[in-house]
Coordinates of C-alpha atoms and ligand atoms in Angstrom, one line a residue:
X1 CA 0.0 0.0 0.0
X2 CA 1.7 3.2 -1.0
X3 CA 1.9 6.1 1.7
X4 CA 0.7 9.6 0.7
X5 CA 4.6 10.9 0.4
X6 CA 4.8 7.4 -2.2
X7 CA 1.7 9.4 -4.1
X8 CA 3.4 12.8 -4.3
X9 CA 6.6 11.5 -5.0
X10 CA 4.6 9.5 -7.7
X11 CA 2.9 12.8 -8.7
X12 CA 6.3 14.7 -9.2
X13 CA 7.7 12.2 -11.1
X14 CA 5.3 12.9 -14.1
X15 CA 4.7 16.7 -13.6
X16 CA 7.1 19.9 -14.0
X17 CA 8.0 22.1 -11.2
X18 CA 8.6 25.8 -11.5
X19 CA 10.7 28.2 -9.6
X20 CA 8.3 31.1 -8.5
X21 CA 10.5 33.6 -9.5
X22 CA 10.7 32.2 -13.3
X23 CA 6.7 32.4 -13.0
X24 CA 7.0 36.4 -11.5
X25 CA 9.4 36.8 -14.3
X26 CA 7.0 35.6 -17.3
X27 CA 3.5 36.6 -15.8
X28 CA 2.1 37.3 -19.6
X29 CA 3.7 34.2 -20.4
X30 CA 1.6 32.2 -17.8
X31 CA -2.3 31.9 -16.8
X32 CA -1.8 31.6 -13.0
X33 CA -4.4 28.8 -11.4
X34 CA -4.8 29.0 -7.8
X35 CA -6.4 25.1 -6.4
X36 CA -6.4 26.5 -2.8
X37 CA -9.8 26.2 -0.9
X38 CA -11.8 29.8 -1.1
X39 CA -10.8 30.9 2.5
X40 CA -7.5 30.5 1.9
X41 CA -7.5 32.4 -2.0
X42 CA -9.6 35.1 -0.1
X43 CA -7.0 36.0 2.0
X44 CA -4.1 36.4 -0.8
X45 CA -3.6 35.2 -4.0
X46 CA -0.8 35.9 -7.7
X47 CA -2.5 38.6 -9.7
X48 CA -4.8 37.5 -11.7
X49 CA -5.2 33.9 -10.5
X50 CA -7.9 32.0 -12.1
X51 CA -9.0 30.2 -8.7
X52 CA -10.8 26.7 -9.0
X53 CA -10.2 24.6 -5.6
X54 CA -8.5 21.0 -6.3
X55 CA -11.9 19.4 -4.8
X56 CA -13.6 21.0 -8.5
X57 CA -10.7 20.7 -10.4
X58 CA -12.4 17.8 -12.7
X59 CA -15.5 19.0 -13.2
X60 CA -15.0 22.9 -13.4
X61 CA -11.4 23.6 -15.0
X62 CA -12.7 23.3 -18.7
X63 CA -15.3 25.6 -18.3
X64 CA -12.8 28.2 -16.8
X65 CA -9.5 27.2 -18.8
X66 CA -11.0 26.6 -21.9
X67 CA -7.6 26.3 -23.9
X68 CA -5.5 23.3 -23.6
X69 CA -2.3 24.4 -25.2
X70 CA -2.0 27.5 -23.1
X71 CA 1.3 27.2 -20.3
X72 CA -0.4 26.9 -16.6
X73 CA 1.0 27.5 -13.4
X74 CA -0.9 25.8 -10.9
X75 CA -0.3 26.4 -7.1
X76 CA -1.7 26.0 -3.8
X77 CA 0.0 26.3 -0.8
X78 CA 3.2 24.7 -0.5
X79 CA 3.2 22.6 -3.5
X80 CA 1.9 19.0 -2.8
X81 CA -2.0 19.9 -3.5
X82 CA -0.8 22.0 -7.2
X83 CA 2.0 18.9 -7.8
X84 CA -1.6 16.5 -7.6
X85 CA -3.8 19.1 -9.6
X86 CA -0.7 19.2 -12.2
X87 CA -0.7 15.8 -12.7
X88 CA -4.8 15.5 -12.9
X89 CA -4.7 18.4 -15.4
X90 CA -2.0 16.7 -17.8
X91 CA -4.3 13.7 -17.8
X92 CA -7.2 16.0 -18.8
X93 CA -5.2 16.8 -21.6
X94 CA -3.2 20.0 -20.7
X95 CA 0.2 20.3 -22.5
X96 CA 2.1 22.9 -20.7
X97 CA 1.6 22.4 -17.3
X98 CA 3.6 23.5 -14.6
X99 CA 3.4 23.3 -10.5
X100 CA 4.8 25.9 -8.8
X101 CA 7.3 24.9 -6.3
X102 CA 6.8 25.9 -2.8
X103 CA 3.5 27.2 -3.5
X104 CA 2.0 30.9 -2.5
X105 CA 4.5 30.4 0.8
X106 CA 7.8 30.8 -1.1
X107 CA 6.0 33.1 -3.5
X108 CA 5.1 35.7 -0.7
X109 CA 8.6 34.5 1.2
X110 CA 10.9 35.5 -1.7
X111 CA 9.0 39.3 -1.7
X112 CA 7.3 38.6 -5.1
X113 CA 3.9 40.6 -5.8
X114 CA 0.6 39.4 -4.4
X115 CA -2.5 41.0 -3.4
X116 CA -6.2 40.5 -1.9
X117 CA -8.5 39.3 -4.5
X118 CA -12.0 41.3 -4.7
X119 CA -14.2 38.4 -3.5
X120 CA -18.2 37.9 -3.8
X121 CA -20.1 37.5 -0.6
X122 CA -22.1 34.1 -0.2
X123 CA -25.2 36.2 -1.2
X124 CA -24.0 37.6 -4.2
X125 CA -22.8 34.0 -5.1
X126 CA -26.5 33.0 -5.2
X127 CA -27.8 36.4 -6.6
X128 CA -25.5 36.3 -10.1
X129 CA -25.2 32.3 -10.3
X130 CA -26.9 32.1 -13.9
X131 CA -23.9 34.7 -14.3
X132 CA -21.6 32.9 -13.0
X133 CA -22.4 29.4 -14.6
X134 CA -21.5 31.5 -18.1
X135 CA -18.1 31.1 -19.0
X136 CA -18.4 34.7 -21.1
X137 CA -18.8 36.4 -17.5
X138 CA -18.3 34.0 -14.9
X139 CA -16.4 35.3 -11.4
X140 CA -14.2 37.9 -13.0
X141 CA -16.9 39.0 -14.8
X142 CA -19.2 39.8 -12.5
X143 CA -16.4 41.4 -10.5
X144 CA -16.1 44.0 -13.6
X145 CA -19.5 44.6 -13.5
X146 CA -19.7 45.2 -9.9
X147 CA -16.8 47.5 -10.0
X148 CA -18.6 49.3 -13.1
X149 CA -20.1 52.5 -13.1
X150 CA -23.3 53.3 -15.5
X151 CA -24.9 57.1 -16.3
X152 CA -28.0 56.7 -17.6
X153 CA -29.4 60.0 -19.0
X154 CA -33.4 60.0 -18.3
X155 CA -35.1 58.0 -15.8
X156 CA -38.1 57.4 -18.2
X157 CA -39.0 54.7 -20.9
X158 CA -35.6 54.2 -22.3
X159 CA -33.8 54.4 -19.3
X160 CA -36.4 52.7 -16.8
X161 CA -35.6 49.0 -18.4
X162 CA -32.0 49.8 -18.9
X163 CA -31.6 50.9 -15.3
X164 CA -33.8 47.9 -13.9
X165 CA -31.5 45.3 -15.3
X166 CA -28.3 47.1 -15.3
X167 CA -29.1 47.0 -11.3
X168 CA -30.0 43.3 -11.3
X169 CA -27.2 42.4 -13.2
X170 CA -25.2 43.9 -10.5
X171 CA -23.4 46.7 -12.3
X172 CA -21.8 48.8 -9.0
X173 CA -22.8 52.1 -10.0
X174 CA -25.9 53.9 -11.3
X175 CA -26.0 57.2 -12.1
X176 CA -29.1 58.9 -13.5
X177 CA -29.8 62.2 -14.7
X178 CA -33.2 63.5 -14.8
X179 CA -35.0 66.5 -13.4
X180 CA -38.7 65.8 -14.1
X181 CA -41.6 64.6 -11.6
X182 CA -43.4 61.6 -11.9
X183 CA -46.9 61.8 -14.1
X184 CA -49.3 59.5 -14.2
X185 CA -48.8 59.8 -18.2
X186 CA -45.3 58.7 -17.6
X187 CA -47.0 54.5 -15.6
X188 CA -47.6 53.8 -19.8
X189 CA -44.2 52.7 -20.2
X190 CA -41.4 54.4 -17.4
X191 CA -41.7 51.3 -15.2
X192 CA -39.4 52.3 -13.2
X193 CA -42.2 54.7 -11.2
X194 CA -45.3 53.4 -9.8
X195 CA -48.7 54.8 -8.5
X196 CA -47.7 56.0 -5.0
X197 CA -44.5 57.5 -5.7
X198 CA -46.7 60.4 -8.1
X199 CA -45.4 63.7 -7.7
X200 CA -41.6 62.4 -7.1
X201 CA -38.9 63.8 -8.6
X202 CA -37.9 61.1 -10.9
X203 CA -34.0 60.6 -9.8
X204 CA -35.6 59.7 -6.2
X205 CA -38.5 57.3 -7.5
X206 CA -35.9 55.3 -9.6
X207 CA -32.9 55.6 -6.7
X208 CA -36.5 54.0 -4.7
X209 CA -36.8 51.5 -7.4
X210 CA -33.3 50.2 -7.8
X211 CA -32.6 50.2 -4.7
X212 CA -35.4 47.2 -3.7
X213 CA -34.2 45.2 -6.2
X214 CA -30.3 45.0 -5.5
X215 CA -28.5 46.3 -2.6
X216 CA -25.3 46.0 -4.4
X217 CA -26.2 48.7 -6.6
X218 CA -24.9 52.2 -5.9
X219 CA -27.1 55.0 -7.1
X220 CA -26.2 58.4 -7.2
X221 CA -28.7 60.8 -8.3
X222 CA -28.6 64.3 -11.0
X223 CA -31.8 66.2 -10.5
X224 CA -30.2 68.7 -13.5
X225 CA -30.6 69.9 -16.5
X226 CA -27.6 68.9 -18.5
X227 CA -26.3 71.7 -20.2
X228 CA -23.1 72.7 -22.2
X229 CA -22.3 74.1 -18.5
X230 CA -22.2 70.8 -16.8
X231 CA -21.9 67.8 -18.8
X232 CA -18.2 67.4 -18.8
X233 CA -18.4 66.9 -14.9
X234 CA -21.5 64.7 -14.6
X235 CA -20.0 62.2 -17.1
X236 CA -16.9 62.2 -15.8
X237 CA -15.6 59.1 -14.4
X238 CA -18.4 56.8 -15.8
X239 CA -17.4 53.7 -18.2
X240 CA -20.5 53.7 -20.3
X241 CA -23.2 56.3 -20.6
X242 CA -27.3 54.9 -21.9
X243 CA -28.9 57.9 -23.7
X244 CA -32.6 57.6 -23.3
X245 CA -33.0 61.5 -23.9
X246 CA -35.7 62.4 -26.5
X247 CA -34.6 65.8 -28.3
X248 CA -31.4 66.4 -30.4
X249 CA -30.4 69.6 -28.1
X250 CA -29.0 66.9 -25.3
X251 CA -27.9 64.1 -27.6
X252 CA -25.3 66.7 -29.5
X253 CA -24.4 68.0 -26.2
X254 CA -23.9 64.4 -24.7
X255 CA -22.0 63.5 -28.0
X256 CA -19.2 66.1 -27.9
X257 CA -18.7 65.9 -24.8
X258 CA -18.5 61.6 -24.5
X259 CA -16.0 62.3 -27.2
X260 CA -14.1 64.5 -25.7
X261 CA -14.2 62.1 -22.6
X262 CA -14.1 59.1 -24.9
X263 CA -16.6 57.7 -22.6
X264 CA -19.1 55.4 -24.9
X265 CA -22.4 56.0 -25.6
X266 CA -25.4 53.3 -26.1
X267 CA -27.9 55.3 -28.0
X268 CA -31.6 54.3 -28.0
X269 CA -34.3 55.8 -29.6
X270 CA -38.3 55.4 -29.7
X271 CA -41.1 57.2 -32.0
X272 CA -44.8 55.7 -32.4
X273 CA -44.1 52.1 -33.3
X274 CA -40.1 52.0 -34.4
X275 CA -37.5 52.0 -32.3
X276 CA -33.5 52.2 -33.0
X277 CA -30.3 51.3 -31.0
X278 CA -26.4 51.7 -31.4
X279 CA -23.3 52.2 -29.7
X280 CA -21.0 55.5 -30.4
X281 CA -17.6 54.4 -29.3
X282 CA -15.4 57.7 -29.5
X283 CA -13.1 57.3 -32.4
X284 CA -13.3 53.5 -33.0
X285 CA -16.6 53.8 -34.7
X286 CA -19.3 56.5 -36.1
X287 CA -20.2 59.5 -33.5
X288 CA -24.1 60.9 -33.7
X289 CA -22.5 63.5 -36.1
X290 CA -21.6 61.3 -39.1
X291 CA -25.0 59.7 -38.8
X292 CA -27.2 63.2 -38.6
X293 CA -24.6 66.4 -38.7
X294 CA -26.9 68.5 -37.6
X295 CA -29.9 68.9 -36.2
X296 CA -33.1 69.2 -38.4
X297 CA -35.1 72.0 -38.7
X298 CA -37.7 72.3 -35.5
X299 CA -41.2 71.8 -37.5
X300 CA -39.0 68.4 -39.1
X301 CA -37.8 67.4 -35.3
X302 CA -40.6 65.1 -34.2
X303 CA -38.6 64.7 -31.0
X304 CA -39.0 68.4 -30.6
X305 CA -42.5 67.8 -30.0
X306 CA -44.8 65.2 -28.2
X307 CA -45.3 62.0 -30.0
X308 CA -47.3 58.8 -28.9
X309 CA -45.2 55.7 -28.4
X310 CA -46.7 52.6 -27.6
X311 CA -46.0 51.3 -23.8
X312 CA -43.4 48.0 -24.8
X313 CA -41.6 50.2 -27.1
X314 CA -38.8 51.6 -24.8
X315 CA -38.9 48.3 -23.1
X316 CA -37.8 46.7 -25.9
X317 CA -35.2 49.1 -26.8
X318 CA -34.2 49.9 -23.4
X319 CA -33.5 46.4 -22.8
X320 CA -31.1 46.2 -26.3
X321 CA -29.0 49.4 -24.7
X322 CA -28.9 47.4 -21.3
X323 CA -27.2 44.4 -23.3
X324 CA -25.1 46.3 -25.4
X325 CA -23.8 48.1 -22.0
X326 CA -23.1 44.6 -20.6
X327 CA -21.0 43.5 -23.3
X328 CA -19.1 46.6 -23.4
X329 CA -18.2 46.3 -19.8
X330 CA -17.6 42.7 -20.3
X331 CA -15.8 42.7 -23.6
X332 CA -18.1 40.0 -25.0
X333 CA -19.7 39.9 -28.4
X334 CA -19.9 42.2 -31.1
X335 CA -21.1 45.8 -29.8
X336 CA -23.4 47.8 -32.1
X337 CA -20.5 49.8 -33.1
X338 CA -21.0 51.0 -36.8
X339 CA -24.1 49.4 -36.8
X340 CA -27.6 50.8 -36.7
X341 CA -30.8 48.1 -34.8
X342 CA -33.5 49.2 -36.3
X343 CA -36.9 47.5 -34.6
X344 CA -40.5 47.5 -35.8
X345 CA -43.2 46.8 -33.5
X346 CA -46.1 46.6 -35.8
X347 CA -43.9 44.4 -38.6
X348 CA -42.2 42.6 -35.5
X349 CA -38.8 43.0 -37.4
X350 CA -35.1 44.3 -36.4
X351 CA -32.6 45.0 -39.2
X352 CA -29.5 46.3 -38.9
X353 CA -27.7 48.8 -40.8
X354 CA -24.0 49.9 -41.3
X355 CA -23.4 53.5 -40.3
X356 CA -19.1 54.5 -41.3
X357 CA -17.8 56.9 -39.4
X358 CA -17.6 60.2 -41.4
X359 CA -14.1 61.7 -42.0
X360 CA -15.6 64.9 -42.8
X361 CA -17.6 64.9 -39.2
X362 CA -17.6 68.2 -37.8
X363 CA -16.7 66.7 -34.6
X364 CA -14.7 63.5 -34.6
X365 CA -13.9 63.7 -38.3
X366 CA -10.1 63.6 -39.2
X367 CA -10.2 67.8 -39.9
X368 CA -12.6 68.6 -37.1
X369 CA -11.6 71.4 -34.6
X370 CA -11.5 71.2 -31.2
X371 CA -14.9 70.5 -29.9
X372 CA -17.0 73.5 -28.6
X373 CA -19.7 72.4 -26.8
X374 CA -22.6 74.0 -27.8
X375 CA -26.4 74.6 -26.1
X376 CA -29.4 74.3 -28.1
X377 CA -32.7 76.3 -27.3
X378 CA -35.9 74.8 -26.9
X379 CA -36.4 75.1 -31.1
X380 CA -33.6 72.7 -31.6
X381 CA -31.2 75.9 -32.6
X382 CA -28.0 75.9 -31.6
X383 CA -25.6 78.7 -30.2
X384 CA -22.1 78.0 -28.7
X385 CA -21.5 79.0 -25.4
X386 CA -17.4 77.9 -24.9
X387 CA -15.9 74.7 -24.0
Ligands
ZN401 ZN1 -18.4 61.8 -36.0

């Protein structure tokens, strides 16, 4: 009967050790996999350790360590449990696996870099599961999105579906800029506000809203008027910004100034029965200048003016701009960059259509100035006021 030091012995035989400094040396080289149990990884782990304990090495490593050929260091904490998960993962069919010799010990004795992970509570581990269980997202993820911060500009039928599942998917921070009241003839489609909350300013109903459905979820609140005055230090700070504003005056204004932040923007729009989505990444793709250069004439501006939508409108579209957000903070997927989403209630139809960037753009085209932000009045005409 062989003893347990027969086993590792055994073990060693058929795997490859690695000095810790070669590893700290050749970090890009290396995906880093930490088999320690989660109270031990919570209290220090290698930068950007992929962490699956040896107990679900088996049945979990291929759905975090998708690629076979890729050179892992595996460690624990001295080096028997990693010289076992070694050997287990070269039988899985892993070609350039290494154990780290000594473990996280030597690593932290010889002085090499090391630092707390940003860990999920037991209750967030249940909240985000179906998150979790998707390799796309999974842990790290869901740690991006919790460390994310949102601006979504209007708190009413575009921005009430974004925000409600931007906030249950757990993205950290909120901000939202409105500075109406709640109507009764917003309850048609700003689900976001309800019956007793009538009379509200609308940043405090949906702050209200959010937070009942996720604690996690920081909300900060702009009861403003964004203006060519402001704008540059509302956005400021935020990774993606959801326009669900209605008029042309605000969606210049919140274009010049995301570029000159190159803060992205996931543009929604909603009239009658059609709706339309994209993404403006500053400089990568096509601004809201190259698609409409500027603004039509007031009595052509149906934006200008009140127009019936019907109620699941912005909650389809709103929910399109609260995907496209989640990819762009995840890096997943192709983002609606250069493209335009084009929905139709009554056909029950989405097309998509190219949109290039312009290179005569006034703003983000290769001979544009420097950008001026500029107010608009209520008739949709403009009139600079200085950067
Ligand atoms: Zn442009």
């Amino acid at each position: 009967m062989p003893t347990p030091r027969d086993l590792l012995n055994a073990a060693k035989a058929e795997i490859r050790e690695v000095d810790p400094r070669e590893v700290a040396a050749r970090l890009d080289h290396y995906t880093l996999l930490d088999v320690r149990e989660p109270d031990e990884y919570e209290q220090g782990a290698l930068p950007g350790a992929v962490h699956v304990p040896r107990g679900q090495l088996e049945f979990a490593i291929e759905s975090r360590l998708a690629d076979k050929g890729a050179p892992i260091a595996v460690y624990c904490a001295g080096g028997t449990r990693s010289a076992f998960a070694a050997k287990t993962l070269q039988d899985l069919g892993y070609g350039d696996v290494a154990s780290i010799a000594g473990g996280f010990n030597r690593w932290k004795d010889e002085g090499l870099e090391w630092a707390l992970p940003a860990t999920m509570t037991a209750d967030q581990r249940v909240r985000y599961h179906r998150h979790l269980l998707l390799p796309e997202v999974g842990e790290a993820g869901q740690q991006k999105l919790l460390d994310a911060k949102v601006l979504l500009l209007g708190a009413g039928g575009l921005g009430s579906p974004a925000a409600i599942y931007l906030a249950a998917a757990g993205v950290g921070t909120l901000g939202v800029v409105d500075m109406d009241v709640v109507d009764s003839s917003n309850l048609q489609r700003q689900i976001l506000h309800t019956l007793d909350r009538l009379g509200m300013r609308k940043v405090d109903s949906a702050k209200a809203a959010l937070a009942a459905l996720n604690p996690d979820v920081k909300v900060r609140t702009y009861d403003v008027r964004l203006g060519a005055d402001n704008i540059l230090d509302v956005i400021d700070g935020y990774d993606v910004i959801v326009d669900g504003t209605d008029n042309f005056p605000t969606r210049y204004l919140v274009n010049d100034a995301s570029l000159l932040k190159r803060i992205p923007v996931v543009h929604g729009s909603i009239f009658r029965f059609e709706g339309q989505a994209t993404v403006f990444y500053p400089y990568v793709g096509p601004c809201y200048r190259c698609m409409i250069p500027e603004p039509p004439p007031p009595e052509l501006a149906p934006s200008c003016a009140e127009a019936g939508v019907l109620g699941v409108l912005p909650g389809v579209v709103g929910s399109i701009q609260a995907v496209e957000t989640l990819k762009l903070l995840l890096g997943v997927g192709d983002p609606l960059v250069g493209r335009l989403l084009s929905y139709d209630a009554l056909e029950e139809t989405m097309r998509t259509f190219r949109v290039r960037r312009d290179p005569a753009c006034p703003a983000c085209g290769d001979a544009a100035g420097p950008i001026v932000l500029a107010e608009y009045d209520d008739l949709c005409m403009p009139h600079k006021v200085g950067a």
